PDB file of C-alpha atoms and ligand atoms in Angstrom:
ATOM      1  CA  MET A  20      33.729 -91.573 -12.248  1.00 51.00           C
ATOM      2  CA  LEU A  21      33.756 -94.234 -15.179  1.00 54.00           C
ATOM      3  CA  SER A  22      37.449 -95.195 -15.807  1.00 76.00           C
ATOM      4  CA  ALA A  23      37.019 -96.926 -18.501  1.00 80.00           C
ATOM      5  CA  LEU A  24      34.141 -97.805 -21.112  1.00 83.00           C
ATOM      6  CA  MET A  25      33.726 -99.796 -24.295  1.00 84.00           C
ATOM      7  CA  ILE A  26      32.277 -97.458 -27.462  1.00 85.00           C
ATOM      8  CA  GLU A  27      30.846 -98.961 -30.419  1.00 82.00           C
ATOM      9  CA  THR A  28      30.929 -97.791 -33.867  1.00 81.00           C
ATOM     10  CA  ASP A  29      29.382 -99.324 -37.053  1.00 75.00           C
ATOM     11  CA  LEU A  30      32.880-100.820 -38.220  1.00 76.00           C
ATOM     12  CA  PHE A  31      34.459-101.450 -34.553  1.00 82.00           C
ATOM     13  CA  SER A  32      34.054-101.245 -30.794  1.00 84.00           C
ATOM     14  CA  TYR A  33      37.116 -99.868 -28.505  1.00 89.00           C
ATOM     15  CA  MET A  34      37.775 -98.806 -25.142  1.00 89.00           C
ATOM     16  CA  VAL A  35      38.236 -95.158 -23.820  1.00 92.00           C
ATOM     17  CA  HIS A  36      40.546 -94.865 -20.566  1.00 91.00           C
ATOM     18  CA  TYR A  37      40.112 -92.020 -18.544  1.00 91.00           C
ATOM     19  CA  SER A  38      42.974 -90.663 -16.316  1.00 90.00           C
ATOM     20  CA  ILE A  39      43.108 -87.388 -14.482  1.00 88.00           C
ATOM     21  CA  LYS A  40      47.098 -87.944 -14.839  1.00 88.00           C
ATOM     22  CA  ARG A  41      46.598 -87.240 -18.500  1.00 90.00           C
ATOM     23  CA  ARG A  42      46.919 -84.213 -20.362  1.00 90.00           C
ATOM     24  CA  SER A  43      46.537 -85.137 -23.966  1.00 92.00           C
ATOM     25  CA  ILE A  44      44.393 -87.564 -25.796  1.00 93.00           C
ATOM     26  CA  ALA A  45      45.992 -90.904 -27.555  1.00 93.00           C
ATOM     27  CA  LEU A  46      44.856 -93.417 -30.096  1.00 93.00           C
ATOM     28  CA  GLN A  47      46.609 -96.532 -29.811  1.00 90.00           C
ATOM     29  CA  ILE A  48      46.012 -99.509 -31.826  1.00 87.00           C
ATOM     30  CA  LYS A  49      47.363-102.756 -30.526  1.00 81.00           C
ATOM     31  CA  GLN A  50      46.725-106.342 -31.815  1.00 72.00           C
ATOM     32  CA  GLY A  51      44.027-104.743 -34.168  1.00 75.00           C
ATOM     33  CA  GLN A  52      42.333-102.917 -31.430  1.00 82.00           C
ATOM     34  CA  LEU A  53      41.793 -99.228 -30.542  1.00 89.00           C
ATOM     35  CA  THR A  54      42.042 -97.737 -27.132  1.00 92.00           C
ATOM     36  CA  VAL A  55      41.987 -94.207 -26.551  1.00 94.00           C
ATOM     37  CA  ARG A  56      43.402 -92.730 -23.702  1.00 94.00           C
ATOM     38  CA  ALA A  57      42.234 -89.587 -22.680  1.00 93.00           C
ATOM     39  CA  PRO A  58      42.500 -86.387 -19.625  1.00 93.00           C
ATOM     40  CA  THR A  59      39.308 -86.793 -17.699  1.00 90.00           C
ATOM     41  CA  ALA A  60      38.427 -82.937 -19.106  1.00 90.00           C
ATOM     42  CA  ILE A  61      38.038 -84.238 -22.267  1.00 91.00           C
ATOM     43  CA  SER A  62      34.022 -84.928 -23.115  1.00 91.00           C
ATOM     44  CA  LEU A  63      32.799 -88.488 -24.836  1.00 90.00           C
ATOM     45  CA  PRO A  64      31.066 -87.049 -28.017  1.00 93.00           C
ATOM     46  CA  ASP A  65      34.815 -85.067 -28.150  1.00 93.00           C
ATOM     47  CA  ILE A  66      36.163 -88.278 -28.334  1.00 94.00           C
ATOM     48  CA  GLN A  67      33.706 -89.801 -30.766  1.00 93.00           C
ATOM     49  CA  ALA A  68      34.333 -86.573 -33.572  1.00 94.00           C
ATOM     50  CA  LEU A  69      38.087 -87.298 -33.015  1.00 94.00           C
ATOM     51  CA  VAL A  70      37.673 -91.164 -33.815  1.00 93.00           C
ATOM     52  CA  ARG A  71      35.442 -90.540 -36.758  1.00 91.00           C
ATOM     53  CA  LYS A  72      38.164 -88.123 -37.955  1.00 92.00           C
ATOM     54  CA  LYS A  73      40.584 -90.213 -37.873  1.00 92.00           C
ATOM     55  CA  HIS A  74      38.500 -93.388 -39.117  1.00 87.00           C
ATOM     56  CA  ASN A  75      41.044 -93.655 -42.290  1.00 88.00           C
ATOM     57  CA  TRP A  76      43.959 -93.821 -40.158  1.00 89.00           C
ATOM     58  CA  ILE A  77      42.492 -96.000 -37.666  1.00 89.00           C
ATOM     59  CA  LEU A  78      41.002 -98.259 -39.929  1.00 86.00           C
ATOM     60  CA  LYS A  79      44.614 -98.973 -42.245  1.00 84.00           C
ATOM     61  CA  HIS A  80      46.541 -99.584 -38.601  1.00 84.00           C
ATOM     62  CA  MET A  81      43.703-102.364 -37.616  1.00 81.00           C
ATOM     63  CA  GLN A  82      44.063-103.821 -41.294  1.00 77.00           C
ATOM     64  CA  GLN A  83      48.126-103.631 -40.448  1.00 75.00           C
ATOM     65  CA  ALA A  84      47.759-105.485 -37.302  1.00 68.00           C
ATOM     66  CA  LYS A  85      45.520-107.894 -38.249  1.00 64.00           C
ATOM     67  CA  GLN A  86      48.265-109.178 -41.037  1.00 63.00           C
ATOM     68  CA  HIS A  87      50.689-109.741 -37.571  1.00 65.00           C
ATOM     69  CA  VAL A  88      48.024-111.814 -36.654  1.00 70.00           C
ATOM     70  CA  LYS A  89      49.102-116.115 -36.770  1.00 78.00           C
ATOM     71  CA  PRO A  90      46.760-117.593 -39.428  1.00 85.00           C
ATOM     72  CA  ASP A  91      44.626-121.158 -38.734  1.00 90.00           C
ATOM     73  CA  TRP A  92      46.173-122.752 -41.525  1.00 94.00           C
ATOM     74  CA  LEU A  93      44.385-125.995 -40.697  1.00 94.00           C
ATOM     75  CA  ALA A  94      41.403-123.756 -41.566  1.00 92.00           C
ATOM     76  CA  ARG A  95      42.408-122.240 -44.466  1.00 91.00           C
ATOM     77  CA  GLN A  96      43.318-125.748 -45.208  1.00 94.00           C
ATOM     78  CA  GLN A  97      46.499-124.447 -46.790  1.00 94.00           C
ATOM     79  CA  VAL A  98      50.250-124.610 -45.614  1.00 95.00           C
ATOM     80  CA  PRO A  99      53.507-122.058 -46.960  1.00 95.00           C
ATOM     81  CA  LEU A 100      56.384-124.551 -47.687  1.00 96.00           C
ATOM     82  CA  GLN A 101      59.507-122.148 -49.022  1.00 95.00           C
ATOM     83  CA  GLY A 102      57.008-119.979 -51.323  1.00 90.00           C
ATOM     84  CA  LYS A 103      54.386-122.440 -52.027  1.00 91.00           C
ATOM     85  CA  LEU A 104      50.920-122.479 -50.505  1.00 92.00           C
ATOM     86  CA  LEU A 105      50.424-126.195 -50.379  1.00 95.00           C
ATOM     87  CA  THR A 106      46.766-127.671 -50.414  1.00 96.00           C
ATOM     88  CA  LEU A 107      46.117-129.312 -46.725  1.00 97.00           C
ATOM     89  CA  GLN A 108      43.635-132.127 -46.457  1.00 97.00           C
ATOM     90  CA  LEU A 109      43.120-133.870 -43.346  1.00 96.00           C
ATOM     91  CA  GLN A 110      41.244-137.376 -43.471  1.00 95.00           C
ATOM     92  CA  SER A 111      40.767-140.138 -40.678  1.00 95.00           C
ATOM     93  CA  ALA A 112      42.427-143.285 -41.286  1.00 95.00           C
ATOM     94  CA  SER A 113      43.817-146.466 -39.886  1.00 96.00           C
ATOM     95  CA  GLN A 114      47.677-144.421 -38.941  1.00 96.00           C
ATOM     96  CA  SER A 115      48.862-141.022 -38.544  1.00 96.00           C
ATOM     97  CA  LEU A 116      50.865-140.326 -41.222  1.00 96.00           C
ATOM     98  CA  VAL A 117      51.685-137.473 -43.802  1.00 97.00           C
ATOM     99  CA  ILE A 118      51.711-137.922 -47.471  1.00 97.00           C
ATOM    100  CA  PHE A 119      53.542-134.974 -48.991  1.00 96.00           C
ATOM    101  CA  ASP A 120      52.891-134.775 -53.339  1.00 90.00           C
ATOM    102  CA  ASP A 121      54.089-132.123 -54.791  1.00 85.00           C
ATOM    103  CA  ASP A 122      51.533-129.323 -54.458  1.00 92.00           C
ATOM    104  CA  ARG A 123      49.682-131.456 -51.676  1.00 96.00           C
ATOM    105  CA  VAL A 124      49.952-131.833 -48.009  1.00 97.00           C
ATOM    106  CA  ILE A 125      47.734-135.368 -46.610  1.00 97.00           C
ATOM    107  CA  VAL A 126      47.338-135.580 -43.137  1.00 97.00           C
ATOM    108  CA  ASN A 127      46.119-138.869 -42.260  1.00 97.00           C
ATOM    109  CA  ILE A 128      45.036-139.342 -38.225  1.00 97.00           C
ATOM    110  CA  SER A 129      44.370-142.396 -36.770  1.00 96.00           C
ATOM    111  CA  THR A 130      40.988-143.464 -36.325  1.00 95.00           C
ATOM    112  CA  ARG A 131      41.719-144.169 -32.577  1.00 96.00           C
ATOM    113  CA  VAL A 132      43.022-140.084 -32.047  1.00 95.00           C
ATOM    114  CA  GLN A 133      39.576-138.922 -30.401  1.00 93.00           C
ATOM    115  CA  ALA A 134      37.522-136.481 -32.300  1.00 91.00           C
ATOM    116  CA  LEU A 135      38.907-133.233 -29.631  1.00 92.00           C
ATOM    117  CA  ARG A 136      42.159-133.833 -30.481  1.00 94.00           C
ATOM    118  CA  HIS A 137      42.447-134.297 -33.879  1.00 93.00           C
ATOM    119  CA  ASN A 138      43.500-130.586 -35.020  1.00 94.00           C
ATOM    120  CA  ILE A 139      46.689-130.912 -32.185  1.00 95.00           C
ATOM    121  CA  LYS A 140      47.551-134.746 -33.597  1.00 96.00           C
ATOM    122  CA  ALA A 141      47.117-132.309 -37.314  1.00 97.00           C
ATOM    123  CA  ARG A 142      49.881-130.199 -35.910  1.00 97.00           C
ATOM    124  CA  GLU A 143      51.717-132.420 -34.485  1.00 97.00           C
ATOM    125  CA  LEU A 144      52.193-134.781 -37.770  1.00 98.00           C
ATOM    126  CA  LEU A 145      52.503-131.025 -39.671  1.00 98.00           C
ATOM    127  CA  GLN A 146      55.591-130.224 -37.524  1.00 97.00           C
ATOM    128  CA  GLN A 147      57.174-133.620 -38.075  1.00 97.00           C
ATOM    129  CA  TRP A 148      56.982-133.058 -41.534  1.00 98.00           C
ATOM    130  CA  TYR A 149      58.520-129.305 -41.272  1.00 98.00           C
ATOM    131  CA  LYS A 150      61.456-130.672 -39.558  1.00 98.00           C
ATOM    132  CA  LYS A 151      61.828-134.123 -41.703  1.00 98.00           C
ATOM    133  CA  GLN A 152      61.659-130.946 -45.168  1.00 97.00           C
ATOM    134  CA  ALA A 153      64.194-128.654 -42.848  1.00 98.00           C
ATOM    135  CA  LEU A 154      66.456-131.600 -42.510  1.00 98.00           C
ATOM    136  CA  GLN A 155      66.396-132.720 -46.309  1.00 98.00           C
ATOM    137  CA  TRP A 156      66.710-129.330 -47.752  1.00 98.00           C
ATOM    138  CA  PHE A 157      69.259-127.433 -45.039  1.00 98.00           C
ATOM    139  CA  THR A 158      71.609-130.921 -45.226  1.00 98.00           C
ATOM    140  CA  GLN A 159      72.209-129.828 -49.167  1.00 98.00           C
ATOM    141  CA  ARG A 160      71.810-126.064 -48.568  1.00 98.00           C
ATOM    142  CA  LEU A 161      74.264-126.107 -45.593  1.00 98.00           C
ATOM    143  CA  ASP A 162      76.763-127.983 -48.070  1.00 98.00           C
ATOM    144  CA  HIS A 163      76.726-125.151 -51.118  1.00 98.00           C
ATOM    145  CA  TRP A 164      76.935-122.475 -48.996  1.00 98.00           C
ATOM    146  CA  GLN A 165      80.195-124.151 -47.107  1.00 98.00           C
ATOM    147  CA  ASN A 166      81.670-124.586 -50.357  1.00 98.00           C
ATOM    148  CA  GLN A 167      80.992-120.807 -51.268  1.00 98.00           C
ATOM    149  CA  MET A 168      82.496-119.561 -47.823  1.00 98.00           C
ATOM    150  CA  SER A 169      85.214-121.998 -47.264  1.00 98.00           C
ATOM    151  CA  LEU A 170      83.942-122.201 -44.068  1.00 98.00           C
ATOM    152  CA  HIS A 171      82.327-125.719 -42.213  1.00 97.00           C
ATOM    153  CA  ALA A 172      80.163-126.667 -39.859  1.00 98.00           C
ATOM    154  CA  LYS A 173      80.338-130.124 -36.849  1.00 98.00           C
ATOM    155  CA  GLU A 174      76.754-130.770 -36.625  1.00 98.00           C
ATOM    156  CA  LEU A 175      73.482-129.445 -37.958  1.00 98.00           C
ATOM    157  CA  VAL A 176      70.637-129.596 -35.857  1.00 98.00           C
ATOM    158  CA  ILE A 177      67.186-128.788 -36.872  1.00 98.00           C
ATOM    159  CA  GLY A 178      65.336-127.155 -33.930  1.00 96.00           C
ATOM    160  CA  ASN A 179      61.599-126.365 -32.570  1.00 96.00           C
ATOM    161  CA  TRP A 180      62.079-122.447 -31.333  1.00 93.00           C
ATOM    162  CA  GLN A 181      59.818-119.998 -30.762  1.00 86.00           C
ATOM    163  CA  SER A 182      61.787-116.649 -31.320  1.00 82.00           C
ATOM    164  CA  LYS A 183      65.251-118.141 -32.928  1.00 93.00           C
ATOM    165  CA  TRP A 184      65.879-118.522 -36.134  1.00 97.00           C
ATOM    166  CA  GLY A 185      69.162-120.607 -35.965  1.00 97.00           C
ATOM    167  CA  TYR A 186      72.179-120.674 -33.984  1.00 97.00           C
ATOM    168  CA  CYS A 187      76.089-121.708 -33.771  1.00 97.00           C
ATOM    169  CA  LYS A 188      78.405-122.681 -31.287  1.00 97.00           C
ATOM    170  CA  GLN A 189      81.856-122.726 -30.743  1.00 95.00           C
ATOM    171  CA  SER A 190      82.112-126.250 -30.882  1.00 97.00           C
ATOM    172  CA  GLY A 191      81.092-125.930 -34.727  1.00 97.00           C
ATOM    173  CA  GLU A 192      77.302-126.895 -33.999  1.00 98.00           C
ATOM    174  CA  ILE A 193      74.741-124.979 -36.032  1.00 98.00           C
ATOM    175  CA  GLY A 194      71.184-125.529 -35.786  1.00 98.00           C
ATOM    176  CA  PHE A 195      67.971-123.631 -37.974  1.00 98.00           C
ATOM    177  CA  ASN A 196      64.664-123.507 -36.946  1.00 98.00           C
ATOM    178  CA  TRP A 197      61.950-125.976 -39.169  1.00 98.00           C
ATOM    179  CA  ARG A 198      59.450-122.858 -39.487  1.00 97.00           C
ATOM    180  CA  LEU A 199      61.948-121.450 -42.232  1.00 97.00           C
ATOM    181  CA  MET A 200      60.639-123.921 -44.155  1.00 97.00           C
ATOM    182  CA  MET A 201      57.471-121.977 -43.534  1.00 96.00           C
ATOM    183  CA  ALA A 202      59.498-118.497 -45.510  1.00 95.00           C
ATOM    184  CA  PRO A 203      60.667-118.403 -49.142  1.00 94.00           C
ATOM    185  CA  SER A 204      63.291-119.849 -49.273  1.00 96.00           C
ATOM    186  CA  TRP A 205      66.051-116.793 -49.870  1.00 96.00           C
ATOM    187  CA  LEU A 206      65.270-116.029 -45.877  1.00 96.00           C
ATOM    188  CA  ALA A 207      66.646-119.976 -45.167  1.00 98.00           C
ATOM    189  CA  ASP A 208      69.730-118.863 -47.349  1.00 98.00           C
ATOM    190  CA  TYR A 209      70.429-115.421 -45.312  1.00 98.00           C
ATOM    191  CA  VAL A 210      70.401-117.331 -41.845  1.00 98.00           C
ATOM    192  CA  ILE A 211      72.733-119.957 -43.160  1.00 98.00           C
ATOM    193  CA  VAL A 212      75.147-117.466 -44.525  1.00 98.00           C
ATOM    194  CA  HIS A 213      74.496-115.898 -41.084  1.00 98.00           C
ATOM    195  CA  GLU A 214      74.962-119.071 -39.348  1.00 98.00           C
ATOM    196  CA  LEU A 215      78.003-119.817 -41.257  1.00 98.00           C
ATOM    197  CA  ALA A 216      79.510-116.732 -40.715  1.00 98.00           C
ATOM    198  CA  HIS A 217      79.497-117.169 -36.796  1.00 97.00           C
ATOM    199  CA  LEU A 218      81.801-119.764 -37.514  1.00 97.00           C
ATOM    200  CA  LYS A 219      84.395-117.294 -37.966  1.00 97.00           C
ATOM    201  CA  HIS A 220      83.671-114.353 -35.992  1.00 97.00           C
ATOM    202  CA  LEU A 221      81.719-115.413 -32.671  1.00 95.00           C
ATOM    203  CA  ASN A 222      79.894-112.032 -32.184  1.00 96.00           C
ATOM    204  CA  HIS A 223      78.056-109.388 -34.503  1.00 96.00           C
ATOM    205  CA  SER A 224      80.928-107.482 -34.963  1.00 97.00           C
ATOM    206  CA  ALA A 225      81.526-104.838 -38.018  1.00 97.00           C
ATOM    207  CA  SER A 226      83.491-107.846 -39.577  1.00 98.00           C
ATOM    208  CA  PHE A 227      80.962-110.158 -38.942  1.00 97.00           C
ATOM    209  CA  TRP A 228      78.363-108.238 -40.742  1.00 97.00           C
ATOM    210  CA  ARG A 229      81.109-107.414 -43.617  1.00 97.00           C
ATOM    211  CA  LEU A 230      81.688-111.407 -44.061  1.00 98.00           C
ATOM    212  CA  VAL A 231      77.935-111.791 -44.164  1.00 98.00           C
ATOM    213  CA  GLN A 232      77.615-109.001 -46.809  1.00 97.00           C
ATOM    214  CA  GLN A 233      80.194-110.583 -48.833  1.00 98.00           C
ATOM    215  CA  TYR A 234      77.718-113.420 -49.151  1.00 98.00           C
ATOM    216  CA  TYR A 235      74.512-112.029 -49.343  1.00 97.00           C
ATOM    217  CA  ILE A 236      73.248-108.794 -50.528  1.00 93.00           C
ATOM    218  CA  ASP A 237      70.111-107.707 -49.138  1.00 93.00           C
ATOM    219  CA  ILE A 238      70.429-108.666 -45.438  1.00 96.00           C
ATOM    220  CA  ASP A 239      67.830-105.995 -44.354  1.00 94.00           C
ATOM    221  CA  SER A 240      64.969-107.483 -46.721  1.00 94.00           C
ATOM    222  CA  ALA A 241      65.602-110.622 -44.635  1.00 94.00           C
ATOM    223  CA  GLN A 242      65.517-109.415 -41.330  1.00 94.00           C
ATOM    224  CA  SER A 243      62.860-106.990 -41.982  1.00 91.00           C
ATOM    225  CA  TRP A 244      60.772-110.181 -43.525  1.00 91.00           C
ATOM    226  CA  LEU A 245      61.703-112.486 -41.088  1.00 92.00           C
ATOM    227  CA  LYS A 246      60.442-110.247 -38.223  1.00 88.00           C
ATOM    228  CA  GLN A 247      57.447-109.117 -40.116  1.00 84.00           C
ATOM    229  CA  HIS A 248      56.266-112.629 -40.275  1.00 86.00           C
ATOM    230  CA  GLN A 249      57.116-114.035 -37.380  1.00 85.00           C
ATOM    231  CA  HIS A 250      53.532-114.870 -35.880  1.00 83.00           C
ATOM    232  CA  TRP A 251      52.446-115.925 -39.546  1.00 85.00           C
ATOM    233  CA  MET A 252      55.160-118.817 -39.108  1.00 89.00           C
ATOM    234  CA  GLU A 253      53.519-120.850 -36.930  1.00 89.00           C
ATOM    235  CA  ILE A 254      51.411-124.206 -37.315  1.00 91.00           C
TER     236      ILE A 254
HETATM  237 ZN1   ZN B   1      74.098-113.720 -35.165  1.00 67.97          ZN
END
């Protein structure tokens, strides 16, 4: 008996998984891909009819899922910086170097770098450039919030982490992810207030959240924006 098969429609293809254990039919969309899980008693034409009937719902969810897919900034020839989209230009040059002028980022890649490695090198250079921007911006902005909140960090670190926006250590060291430079600045502000508040409360207690709330009103919006754009903020 066939347990899995691929079905094509005009707009998309999907997998049907049959299982003797299932009692009802389920449609799942993961990473923009539809999977139908069905009990063996249900015929294929019935499944196809259901998929046709749910067409709008499926397309809407596939679309939403696609927004979570990491954009290819190099192919788009654009990079985000604090709420602005900058034009990205890659070119060969005698030396690898990033030039930033207002609304344009020019990535020079040394002619010594093999053509096959150009994109890898460009990503490396862009990441270094973002880190530099981050160090400048956070140094300045941290100062502002420290004065506002009367809390002072001992050391500022700019880091590269997949799933953490910032941290605060008991020693007073505070760290921020360079990826926050890809987001509008109200999100980096939220992370600064959050980490500074940890200097007083090294936990996520009610008192901690009260302190954050005192300086940052829309915590929920900031948290959900960061959650939704986590895949988007990659180079
Ligand atoms: Zn925290």
